[in-house]
Short mmCIF file of N, CA and C in Angstrom, two decimals:
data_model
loop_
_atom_site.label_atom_id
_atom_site.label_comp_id
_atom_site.label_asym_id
_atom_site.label_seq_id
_atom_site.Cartn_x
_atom_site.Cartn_y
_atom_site.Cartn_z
N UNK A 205 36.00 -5.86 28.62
CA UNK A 205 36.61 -6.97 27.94
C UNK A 205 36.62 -6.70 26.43
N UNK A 206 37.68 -6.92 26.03
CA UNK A 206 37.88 -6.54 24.37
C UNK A 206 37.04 -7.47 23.43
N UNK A 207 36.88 -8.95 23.93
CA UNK A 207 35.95 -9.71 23.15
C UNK A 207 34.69 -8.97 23.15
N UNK A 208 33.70 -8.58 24.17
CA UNK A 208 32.47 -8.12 24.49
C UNK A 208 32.71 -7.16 23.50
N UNK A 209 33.65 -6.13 23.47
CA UNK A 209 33.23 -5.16 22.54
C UNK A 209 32.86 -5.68 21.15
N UNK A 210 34.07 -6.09 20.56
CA UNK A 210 34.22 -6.66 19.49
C UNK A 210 32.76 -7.24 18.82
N UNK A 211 32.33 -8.14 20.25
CA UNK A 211 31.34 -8.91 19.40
C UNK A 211 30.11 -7.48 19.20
N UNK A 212 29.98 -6.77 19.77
CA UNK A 212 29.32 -5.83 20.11
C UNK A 212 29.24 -4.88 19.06
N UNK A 213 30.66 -4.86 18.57
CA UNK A 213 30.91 -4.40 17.43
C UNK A 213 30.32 -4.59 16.12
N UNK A 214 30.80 -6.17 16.39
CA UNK A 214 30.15 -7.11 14.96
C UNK A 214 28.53 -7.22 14.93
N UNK A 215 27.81 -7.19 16.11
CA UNK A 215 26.10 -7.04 16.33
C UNK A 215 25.93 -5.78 15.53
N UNK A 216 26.80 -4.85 15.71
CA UNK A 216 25.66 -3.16 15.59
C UNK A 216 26.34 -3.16 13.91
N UNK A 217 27.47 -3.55 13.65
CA UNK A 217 27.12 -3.51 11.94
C UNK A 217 26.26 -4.79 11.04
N UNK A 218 26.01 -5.34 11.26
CA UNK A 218 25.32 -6.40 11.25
C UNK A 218 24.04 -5.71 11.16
N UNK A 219 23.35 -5.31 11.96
CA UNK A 219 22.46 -4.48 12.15
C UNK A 219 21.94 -3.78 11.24
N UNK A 220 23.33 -3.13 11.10
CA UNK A 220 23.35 -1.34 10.41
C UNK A 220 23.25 -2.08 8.58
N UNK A 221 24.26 -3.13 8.78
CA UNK A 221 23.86 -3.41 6.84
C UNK A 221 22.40 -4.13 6.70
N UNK A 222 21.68 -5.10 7.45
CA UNK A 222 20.06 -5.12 7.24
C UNK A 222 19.79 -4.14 7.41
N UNK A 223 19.61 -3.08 7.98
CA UNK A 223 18.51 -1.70 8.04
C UNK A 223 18.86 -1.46 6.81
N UNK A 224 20.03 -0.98 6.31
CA UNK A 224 20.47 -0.38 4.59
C UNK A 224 19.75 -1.21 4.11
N UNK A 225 19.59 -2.54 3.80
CA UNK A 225 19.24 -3.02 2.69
C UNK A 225 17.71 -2.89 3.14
N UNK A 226 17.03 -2.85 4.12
CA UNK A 226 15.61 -2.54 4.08
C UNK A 226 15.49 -1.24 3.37
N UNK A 227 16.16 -0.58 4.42
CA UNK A 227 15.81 0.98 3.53
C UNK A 227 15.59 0.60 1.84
N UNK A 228 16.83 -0.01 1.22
CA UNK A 228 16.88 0.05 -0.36
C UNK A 228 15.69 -0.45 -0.95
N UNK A 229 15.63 -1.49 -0.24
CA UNK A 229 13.94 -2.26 -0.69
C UNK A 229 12.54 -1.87 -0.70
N UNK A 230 12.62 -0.96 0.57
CA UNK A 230 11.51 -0.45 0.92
C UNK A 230 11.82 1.36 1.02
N UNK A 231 11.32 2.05 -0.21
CA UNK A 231 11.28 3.06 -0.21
C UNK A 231 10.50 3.55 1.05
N UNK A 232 10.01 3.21 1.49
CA UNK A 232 8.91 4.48 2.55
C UNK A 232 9.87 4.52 3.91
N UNK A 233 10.64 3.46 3.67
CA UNK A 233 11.57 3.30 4.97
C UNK A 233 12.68 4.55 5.14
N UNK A 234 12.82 5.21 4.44
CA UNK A 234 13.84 5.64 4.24
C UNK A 234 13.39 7.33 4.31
N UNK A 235 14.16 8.14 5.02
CA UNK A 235 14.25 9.76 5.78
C UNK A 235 15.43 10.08 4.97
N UNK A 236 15.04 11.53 4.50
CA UNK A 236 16.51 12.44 3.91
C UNK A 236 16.66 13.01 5.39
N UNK A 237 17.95 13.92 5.30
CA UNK A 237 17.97 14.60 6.42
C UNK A 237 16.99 15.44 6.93
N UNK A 238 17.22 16.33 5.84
CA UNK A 238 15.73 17.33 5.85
C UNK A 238 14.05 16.80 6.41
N UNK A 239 13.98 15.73 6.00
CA UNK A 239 12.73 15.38 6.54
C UNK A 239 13.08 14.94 8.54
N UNK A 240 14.20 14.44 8.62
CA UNK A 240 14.14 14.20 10.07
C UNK A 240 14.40 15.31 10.85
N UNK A 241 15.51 16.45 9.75
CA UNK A 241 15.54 17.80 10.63
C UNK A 241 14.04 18.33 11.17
N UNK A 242 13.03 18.50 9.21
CA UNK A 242 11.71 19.13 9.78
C UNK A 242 11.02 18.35 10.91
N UNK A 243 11.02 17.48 11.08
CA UNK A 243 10.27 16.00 12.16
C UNK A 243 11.13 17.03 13.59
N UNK A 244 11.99 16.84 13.62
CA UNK A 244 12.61 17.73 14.82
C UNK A 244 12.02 18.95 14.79
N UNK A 245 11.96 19.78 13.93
CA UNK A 245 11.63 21.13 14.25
C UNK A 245 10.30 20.92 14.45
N UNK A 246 9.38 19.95 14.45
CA UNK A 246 8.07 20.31 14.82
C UNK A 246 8.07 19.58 15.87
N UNK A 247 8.53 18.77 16.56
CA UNK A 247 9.12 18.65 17.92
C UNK A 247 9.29 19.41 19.00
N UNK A 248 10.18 20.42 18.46
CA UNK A 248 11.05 21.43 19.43
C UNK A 248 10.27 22.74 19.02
N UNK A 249 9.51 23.13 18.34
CA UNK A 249 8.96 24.40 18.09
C UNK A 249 8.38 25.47 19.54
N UNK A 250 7.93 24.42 20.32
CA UNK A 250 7.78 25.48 21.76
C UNK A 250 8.37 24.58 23.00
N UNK A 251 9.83 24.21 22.73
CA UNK A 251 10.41 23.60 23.90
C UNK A 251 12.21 24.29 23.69
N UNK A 252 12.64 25.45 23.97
CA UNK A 252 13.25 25.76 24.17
C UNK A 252 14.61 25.29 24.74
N UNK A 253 14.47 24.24 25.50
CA UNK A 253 15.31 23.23 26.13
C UNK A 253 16.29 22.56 24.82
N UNK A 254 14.89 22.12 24.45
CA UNK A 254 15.60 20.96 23.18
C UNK A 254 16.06 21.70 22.52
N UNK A 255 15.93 22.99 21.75
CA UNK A 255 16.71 24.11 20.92
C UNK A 255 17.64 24.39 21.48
N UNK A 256 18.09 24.79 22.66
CA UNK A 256 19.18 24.58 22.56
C UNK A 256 20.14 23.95 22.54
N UNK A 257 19.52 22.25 22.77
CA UNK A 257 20.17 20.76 22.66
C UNK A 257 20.65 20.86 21.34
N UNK A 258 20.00 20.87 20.55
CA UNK A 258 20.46 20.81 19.04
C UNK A 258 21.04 21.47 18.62
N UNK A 259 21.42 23.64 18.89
CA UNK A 259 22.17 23.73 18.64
C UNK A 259 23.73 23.72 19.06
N UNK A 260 23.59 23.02 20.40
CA UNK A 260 24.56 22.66 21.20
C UNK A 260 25.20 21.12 20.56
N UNK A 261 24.29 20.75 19.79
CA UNK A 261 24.56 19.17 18.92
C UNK A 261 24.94 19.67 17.89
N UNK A 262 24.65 21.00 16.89
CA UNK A 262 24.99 20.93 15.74
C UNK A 262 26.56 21.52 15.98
N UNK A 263 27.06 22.39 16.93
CA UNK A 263 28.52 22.21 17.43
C UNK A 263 29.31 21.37 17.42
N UNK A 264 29.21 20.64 18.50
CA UNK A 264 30.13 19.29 18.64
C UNK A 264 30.10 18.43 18.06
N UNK A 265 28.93 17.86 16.87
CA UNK A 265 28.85 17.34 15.89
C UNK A 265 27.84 16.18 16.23
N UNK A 266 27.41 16.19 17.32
CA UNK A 266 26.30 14.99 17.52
C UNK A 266 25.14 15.11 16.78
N UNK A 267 24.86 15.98 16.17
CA UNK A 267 23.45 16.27 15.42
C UNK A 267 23.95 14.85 14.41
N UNK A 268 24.20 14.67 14.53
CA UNK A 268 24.69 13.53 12.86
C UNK A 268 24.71 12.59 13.36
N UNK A 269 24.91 12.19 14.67
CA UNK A 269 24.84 10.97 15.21
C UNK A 269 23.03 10.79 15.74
N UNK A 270 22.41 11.82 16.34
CA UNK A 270 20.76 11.73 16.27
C UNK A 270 20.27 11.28 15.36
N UNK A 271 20.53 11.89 14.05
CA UNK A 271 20.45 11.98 12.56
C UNK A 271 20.07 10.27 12.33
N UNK A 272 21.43 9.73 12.58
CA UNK A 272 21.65 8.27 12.18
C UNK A 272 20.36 7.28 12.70
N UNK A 273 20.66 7.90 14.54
CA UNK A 273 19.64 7.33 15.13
C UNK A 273 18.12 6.77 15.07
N UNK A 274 18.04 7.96 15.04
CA UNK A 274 16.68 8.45 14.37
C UNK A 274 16.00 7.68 13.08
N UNK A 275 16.98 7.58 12.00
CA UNK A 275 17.36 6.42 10.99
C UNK A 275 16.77 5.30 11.34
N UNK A 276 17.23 4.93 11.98
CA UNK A 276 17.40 3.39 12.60
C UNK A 276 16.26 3.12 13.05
N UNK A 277 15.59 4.26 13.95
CA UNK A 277 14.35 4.12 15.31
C UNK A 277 13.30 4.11 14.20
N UNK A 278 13.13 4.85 12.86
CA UNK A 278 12.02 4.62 11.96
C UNK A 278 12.07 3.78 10.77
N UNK A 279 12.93 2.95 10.66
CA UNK A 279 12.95 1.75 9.84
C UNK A 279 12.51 0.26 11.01
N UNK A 280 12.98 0.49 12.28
CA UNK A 280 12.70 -0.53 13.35
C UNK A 280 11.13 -0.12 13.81
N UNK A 281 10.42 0.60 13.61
CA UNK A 281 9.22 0.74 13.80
C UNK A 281 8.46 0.38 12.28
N UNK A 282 8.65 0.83 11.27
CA UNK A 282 8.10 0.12 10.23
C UNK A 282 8.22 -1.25 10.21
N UNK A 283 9.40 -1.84 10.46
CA UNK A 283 9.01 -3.22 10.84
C UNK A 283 8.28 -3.80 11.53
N UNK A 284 8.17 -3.37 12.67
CA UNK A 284 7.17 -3.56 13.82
C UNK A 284 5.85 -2.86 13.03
N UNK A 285 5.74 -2.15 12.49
CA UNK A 285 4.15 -1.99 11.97
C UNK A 285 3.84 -2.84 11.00
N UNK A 286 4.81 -2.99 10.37
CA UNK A 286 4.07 -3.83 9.11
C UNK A 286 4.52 -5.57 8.96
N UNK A 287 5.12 -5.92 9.78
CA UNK A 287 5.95 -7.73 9.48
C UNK A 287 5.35 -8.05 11.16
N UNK A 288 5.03 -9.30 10.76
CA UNK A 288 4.28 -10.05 11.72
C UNK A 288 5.63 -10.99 12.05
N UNK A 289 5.22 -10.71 13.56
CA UNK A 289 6.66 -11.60 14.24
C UNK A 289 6.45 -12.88 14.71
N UNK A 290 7.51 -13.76 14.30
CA UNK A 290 6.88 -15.45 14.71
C UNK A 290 7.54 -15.75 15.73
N UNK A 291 7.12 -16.21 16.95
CA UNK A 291 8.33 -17.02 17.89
C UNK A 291 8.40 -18.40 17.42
#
């Protein structure tokens, strides 16, 4: 359904501009590439599998979409470590 996307749409940027503005606020939140590449390479250093995932990602161009991910998964865990959640 084209609505579902849409709204789906409008959720994940929504999203994506609070994480930016955390990042801006909160320096520690925030990964250069290089630091999430090295975070990967000490990951994958004796798993062969995943080496060749990545350079099978840095091909087709998904490495940049992990990249983002990845982004996201360690600004949403700093929150969860450090902000107390109210119901």
């Amino acid at each position: 359904d084209v609505n579902q996307y849409l709204n789906e749409a409008e959720q994940n940027l929504r999203l994506s501009l609070l994480l930016e503005e955390i990042r801006k606020q909160e320096p520690e939140t925030g990964l250069s590439d290089l630091e999430l590449l090295e975070s990967l390479k000490r990951q994958i250093k004796d798993n062969k599998q995943l080496q060749a995932w990545i350079m099978e990602a840095e091909k087709n161009g998904q490495l940049a979409t992990w990249l983002a991910n990845a982004r996201v998964e360690y600004v949403l865990e700093w929150i969860l470590k450090t902000c107390k959640v109210v119901e």
